[in-house]
Short mmCIF file of C-alpha atoms in Angstrom, two decimals:
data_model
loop_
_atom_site.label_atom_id
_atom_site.label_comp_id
_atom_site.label_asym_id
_atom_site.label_seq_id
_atom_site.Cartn_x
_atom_site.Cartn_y
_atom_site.Cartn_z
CA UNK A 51 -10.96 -2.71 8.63
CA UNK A 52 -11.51 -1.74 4.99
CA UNK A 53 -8.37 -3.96 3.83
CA UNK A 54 -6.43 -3.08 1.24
CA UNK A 55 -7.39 -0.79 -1.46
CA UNK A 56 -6.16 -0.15 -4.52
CA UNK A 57 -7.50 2.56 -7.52
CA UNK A 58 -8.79 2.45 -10.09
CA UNK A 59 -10.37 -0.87 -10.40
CA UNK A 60 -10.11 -0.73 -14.32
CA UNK A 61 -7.71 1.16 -16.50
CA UNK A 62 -7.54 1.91 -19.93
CA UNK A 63 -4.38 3.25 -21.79
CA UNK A 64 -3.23 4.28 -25.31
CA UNK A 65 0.31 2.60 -26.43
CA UNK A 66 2.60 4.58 -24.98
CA UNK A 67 0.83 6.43 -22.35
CA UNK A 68 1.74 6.32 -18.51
CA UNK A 69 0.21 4.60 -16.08
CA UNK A 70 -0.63 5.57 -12.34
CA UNK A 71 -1.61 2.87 -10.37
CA UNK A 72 -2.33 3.17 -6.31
CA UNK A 73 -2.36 1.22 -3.25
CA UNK A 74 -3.56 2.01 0.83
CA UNK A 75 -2.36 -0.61 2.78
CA UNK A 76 -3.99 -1.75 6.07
CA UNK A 77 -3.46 1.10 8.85
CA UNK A 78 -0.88 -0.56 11.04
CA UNK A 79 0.93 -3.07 8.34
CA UNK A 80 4.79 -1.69 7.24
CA UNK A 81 5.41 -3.73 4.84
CA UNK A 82 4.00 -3.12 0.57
CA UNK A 83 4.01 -5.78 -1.87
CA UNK A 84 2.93 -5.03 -5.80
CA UNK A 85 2.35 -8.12 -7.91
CA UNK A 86 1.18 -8.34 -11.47
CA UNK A 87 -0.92 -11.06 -12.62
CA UNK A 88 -1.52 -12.43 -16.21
CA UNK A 89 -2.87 -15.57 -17.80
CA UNK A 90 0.64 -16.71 -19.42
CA UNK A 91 2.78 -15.96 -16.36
CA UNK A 92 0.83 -16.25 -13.57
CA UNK A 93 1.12 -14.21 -10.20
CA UNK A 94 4.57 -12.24 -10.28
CA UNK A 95 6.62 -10.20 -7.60
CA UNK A 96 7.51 -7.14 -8.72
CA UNK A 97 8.51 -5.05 -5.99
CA UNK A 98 8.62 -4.82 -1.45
CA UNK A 99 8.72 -1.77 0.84
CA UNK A 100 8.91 -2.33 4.31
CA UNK A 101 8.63 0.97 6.49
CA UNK A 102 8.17 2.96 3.44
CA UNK A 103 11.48 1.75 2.33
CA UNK A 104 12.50 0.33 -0.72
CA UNK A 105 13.41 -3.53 0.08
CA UNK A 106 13.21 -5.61 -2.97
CA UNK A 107 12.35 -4.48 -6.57
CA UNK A 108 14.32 -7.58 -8.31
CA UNK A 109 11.05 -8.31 -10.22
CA UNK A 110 10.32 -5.12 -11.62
CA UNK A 111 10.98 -4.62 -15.24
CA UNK A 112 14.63 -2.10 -15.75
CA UNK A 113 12.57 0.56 -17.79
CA UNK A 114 9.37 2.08 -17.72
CA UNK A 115 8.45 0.45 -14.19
CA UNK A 116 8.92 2.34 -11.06
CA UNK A 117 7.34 2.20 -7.92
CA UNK A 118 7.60 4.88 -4.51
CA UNK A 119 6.33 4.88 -1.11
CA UNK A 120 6.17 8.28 0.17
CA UNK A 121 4.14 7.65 3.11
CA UNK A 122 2.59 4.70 5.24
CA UNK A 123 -0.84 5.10 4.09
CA UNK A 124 -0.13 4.76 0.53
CA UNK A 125 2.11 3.15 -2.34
CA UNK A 126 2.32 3.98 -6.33
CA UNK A 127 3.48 2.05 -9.09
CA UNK A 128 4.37 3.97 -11.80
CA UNK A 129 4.36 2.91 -15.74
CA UNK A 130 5.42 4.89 -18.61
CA UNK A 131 5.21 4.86 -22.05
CA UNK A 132 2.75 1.64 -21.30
CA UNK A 133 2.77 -1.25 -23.85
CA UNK A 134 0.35 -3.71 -24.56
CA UNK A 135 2.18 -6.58 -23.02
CA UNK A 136 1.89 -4.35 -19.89
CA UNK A 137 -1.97 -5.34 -20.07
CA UNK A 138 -2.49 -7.64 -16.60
CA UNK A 139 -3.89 -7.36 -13.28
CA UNK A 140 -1.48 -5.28 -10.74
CA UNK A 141 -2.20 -6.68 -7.35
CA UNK A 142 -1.16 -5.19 -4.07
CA UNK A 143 -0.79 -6.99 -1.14
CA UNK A 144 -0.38 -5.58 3.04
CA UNK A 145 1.60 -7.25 5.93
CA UNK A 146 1.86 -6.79 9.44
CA UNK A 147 5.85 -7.03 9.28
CA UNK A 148 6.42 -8.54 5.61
CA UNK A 149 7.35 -11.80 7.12
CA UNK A 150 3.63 -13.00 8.31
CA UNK A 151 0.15 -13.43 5.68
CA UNK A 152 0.02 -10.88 2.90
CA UNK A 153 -3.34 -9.49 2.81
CA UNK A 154 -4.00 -8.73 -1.04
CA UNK A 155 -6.45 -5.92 -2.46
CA UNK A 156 -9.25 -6.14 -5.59
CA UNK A 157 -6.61 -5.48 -8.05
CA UNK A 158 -6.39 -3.32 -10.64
CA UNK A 159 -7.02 -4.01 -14.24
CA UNK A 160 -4.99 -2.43 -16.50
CA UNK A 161 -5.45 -2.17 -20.44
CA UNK A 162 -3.37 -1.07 -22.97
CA UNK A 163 -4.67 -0.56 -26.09
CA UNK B 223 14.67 -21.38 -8.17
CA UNK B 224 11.33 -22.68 -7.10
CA UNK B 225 8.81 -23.71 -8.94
CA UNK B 226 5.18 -24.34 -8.13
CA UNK B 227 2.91 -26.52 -9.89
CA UNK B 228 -0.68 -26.87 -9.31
CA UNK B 229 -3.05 -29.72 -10.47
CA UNK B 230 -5.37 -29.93 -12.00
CA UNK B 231 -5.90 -27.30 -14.49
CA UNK B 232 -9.69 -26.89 -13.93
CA UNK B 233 -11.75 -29.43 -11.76
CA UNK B 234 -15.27 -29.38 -11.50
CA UNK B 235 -17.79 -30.85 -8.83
CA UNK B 236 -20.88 -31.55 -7.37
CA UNK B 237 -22.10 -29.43 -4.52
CA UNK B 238 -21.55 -31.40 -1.23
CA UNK B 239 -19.00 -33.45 -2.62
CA UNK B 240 -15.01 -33.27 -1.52
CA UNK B 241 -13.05 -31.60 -3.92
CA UNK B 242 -9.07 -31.50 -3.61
CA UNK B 243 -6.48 -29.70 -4.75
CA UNK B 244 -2.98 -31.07 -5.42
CA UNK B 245 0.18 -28.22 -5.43
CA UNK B 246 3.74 -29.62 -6.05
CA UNK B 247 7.05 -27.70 -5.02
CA UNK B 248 10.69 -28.27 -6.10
CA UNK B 249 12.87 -26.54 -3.01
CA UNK B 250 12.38 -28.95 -0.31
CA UNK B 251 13.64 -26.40 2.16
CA UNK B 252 10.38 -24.58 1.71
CA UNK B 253 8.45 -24.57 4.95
CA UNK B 254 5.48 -21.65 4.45
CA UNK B 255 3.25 -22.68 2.83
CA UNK B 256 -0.37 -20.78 1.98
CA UNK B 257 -3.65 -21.53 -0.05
CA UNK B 258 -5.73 -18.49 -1.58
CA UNK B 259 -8.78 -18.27 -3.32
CA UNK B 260 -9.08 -15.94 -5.93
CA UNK B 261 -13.03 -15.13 -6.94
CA UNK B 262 -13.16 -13.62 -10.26
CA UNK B 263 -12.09 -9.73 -11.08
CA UNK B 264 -11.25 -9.83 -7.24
CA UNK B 265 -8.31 -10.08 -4.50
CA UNK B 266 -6.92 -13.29 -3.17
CA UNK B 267 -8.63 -14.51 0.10
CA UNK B 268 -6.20 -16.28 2.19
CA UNK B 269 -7.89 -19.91 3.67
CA UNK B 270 -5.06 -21.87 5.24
CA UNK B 271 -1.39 -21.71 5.94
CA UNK B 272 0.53 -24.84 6.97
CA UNK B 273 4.15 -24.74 8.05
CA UNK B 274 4.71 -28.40 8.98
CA UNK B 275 4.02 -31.89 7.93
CA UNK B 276 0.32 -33.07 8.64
CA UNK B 277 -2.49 -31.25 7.83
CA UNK B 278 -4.55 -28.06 9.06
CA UNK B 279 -7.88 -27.03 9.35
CA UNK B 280 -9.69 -23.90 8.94
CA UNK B 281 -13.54 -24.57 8.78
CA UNK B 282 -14.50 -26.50 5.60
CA UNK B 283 -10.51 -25.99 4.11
CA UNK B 284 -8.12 -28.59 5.15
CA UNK B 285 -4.34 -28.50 4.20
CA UNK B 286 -2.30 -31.60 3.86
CA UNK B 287 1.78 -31.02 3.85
CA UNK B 288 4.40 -33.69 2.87
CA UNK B 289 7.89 -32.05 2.74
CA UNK B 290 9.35 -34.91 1.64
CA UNK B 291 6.92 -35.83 -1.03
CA UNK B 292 6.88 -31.47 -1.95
CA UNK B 293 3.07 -32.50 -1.97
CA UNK B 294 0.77 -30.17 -0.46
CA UNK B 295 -2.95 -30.55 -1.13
CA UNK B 296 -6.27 -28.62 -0.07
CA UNK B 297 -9.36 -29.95 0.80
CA UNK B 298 -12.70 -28.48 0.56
CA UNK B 299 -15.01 -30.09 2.08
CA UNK B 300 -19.33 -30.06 0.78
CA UNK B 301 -18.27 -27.11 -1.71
CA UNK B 302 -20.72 -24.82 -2.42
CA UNK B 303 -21.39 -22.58 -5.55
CA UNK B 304 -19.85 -19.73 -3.82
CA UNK B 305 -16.72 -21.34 -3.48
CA UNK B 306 -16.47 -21.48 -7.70
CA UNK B 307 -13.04 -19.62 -7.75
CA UNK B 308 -9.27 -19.80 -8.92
CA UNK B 309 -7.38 -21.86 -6.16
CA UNK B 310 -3.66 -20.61 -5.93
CA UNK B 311 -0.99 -22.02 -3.77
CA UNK B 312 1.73 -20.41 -2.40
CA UNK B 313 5.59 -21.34 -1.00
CA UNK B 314 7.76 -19.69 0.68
CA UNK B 315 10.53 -20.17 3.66
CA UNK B 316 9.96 -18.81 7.09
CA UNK B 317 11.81 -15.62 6.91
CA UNK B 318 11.63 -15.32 3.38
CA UNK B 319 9.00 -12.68 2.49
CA UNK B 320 8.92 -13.60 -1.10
CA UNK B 321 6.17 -16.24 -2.26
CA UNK B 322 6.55 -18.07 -5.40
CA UNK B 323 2.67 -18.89 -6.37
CA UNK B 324 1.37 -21.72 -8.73
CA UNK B 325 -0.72 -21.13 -11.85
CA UNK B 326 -3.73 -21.83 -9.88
CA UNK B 327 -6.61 -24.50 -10.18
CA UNK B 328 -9.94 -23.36 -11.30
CA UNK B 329 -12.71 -24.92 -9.27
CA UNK B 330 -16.44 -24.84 -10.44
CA UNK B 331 -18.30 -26.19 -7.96
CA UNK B 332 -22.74 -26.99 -9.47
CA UNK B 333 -25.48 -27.19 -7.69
#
């Protein structure tokens, strides 16, 4: 069981680039959960698929943010024109049924210059 | 909404001694309730969930709940070096998928 596991480790982006961040859950979990992470806020929800379906994206941020699902090995969250209050660690987490432990990957690191 | 507060800040100690970990909650129909451990530039490892008053042990990580003080505490029992982390608590309900996590304790544990 490789866990979850999430690409790149590290990003670096120019103001106003986009951003392509992914995530392979643990074969045999249905239900995605994308978190980002910064010193002022903390550990945020941003957005839940369960069975590749959109659930719960109340924490995601109206513009620039999206985030798909097209297939049970693998999720995508999605920034555009990136700013540099984007800059944080985007976590992803795995669960057997959504309800049970999330299982979280490495993370990725994401910097906007 | 909930809110999760974790103390202390930063806590340091003495390999072999017991360190603890205090996590306060404010919706005390909360009843899921998970530690992590967060090891720097990595993923959160999950050590113990506890889902009613009393405590629970995994290995050297013991839980304490008390729902009616919204007091839940970890202890780690003869820390190590390795265990020198970011300690994050988590709440939830049962059947609520959505945590709400603290700000996390960092824990530097010397030899």
């Amino acid at each position: 069981n490789a866990g979850v596991i999430q690409t790149p480790r590290h990003k670096v982006t120019g103001k106003g680039q986009e951003a392509t961040l992914w995530c392979e859950p643990i074969s045999g979990h249905s239900a995605v959960f994308w978190y980002r992470q910064t010193i002022v806020q903390g550990l945020e929800f941003l957005t839940y698929f369960r069975n590749q379906a959109p659930i719960d994206d109340s924490g995601m941020p109206k513009e620039r943010f999206s985030a798909q699902m097209p297939n049970q090995s693998h999720s995508t969250l999605k920034i555009q024109s990136t700013q540099p209050q984007d800059s944080a660690v985007y976590l992803c987490a795995s669960s057997l049924d959504g309800l049970g432990g999330q299982y979280f990957g490495p993370g990725t690191r994401l910097t906007v210059l | 909404q909930q809110k999760v507060q974790q103390s202390p800040e930063s806590l340091t100690v003495s390999e072999g001694a017991m360190a603890s970990l205090n996590c306060t909650f404010s919706d005390g129909t909360s009843n899921n309730f998970r530690w992590y451990r967060q090891h720097s530039a990595k993923g959160l490892e999950v050590l113990v969930s506890i889902f009613s008053d009393g405590e629970k042990e995994e290995g050297r990580f013991t839980a304490h709940l008390n729902r009616a003080n919204l007091h839940v505490s970890l202890h780690i029992r003869e820390p190590q070096p390795s265990d020198s982390a970011v300690y994050l608590c988590a709440v939830s309900m049962t059947g609520n998928y959505k945590y709400v996590f603290g700000a996390g304790t960092r824990l530097k544990v010397i030899a």
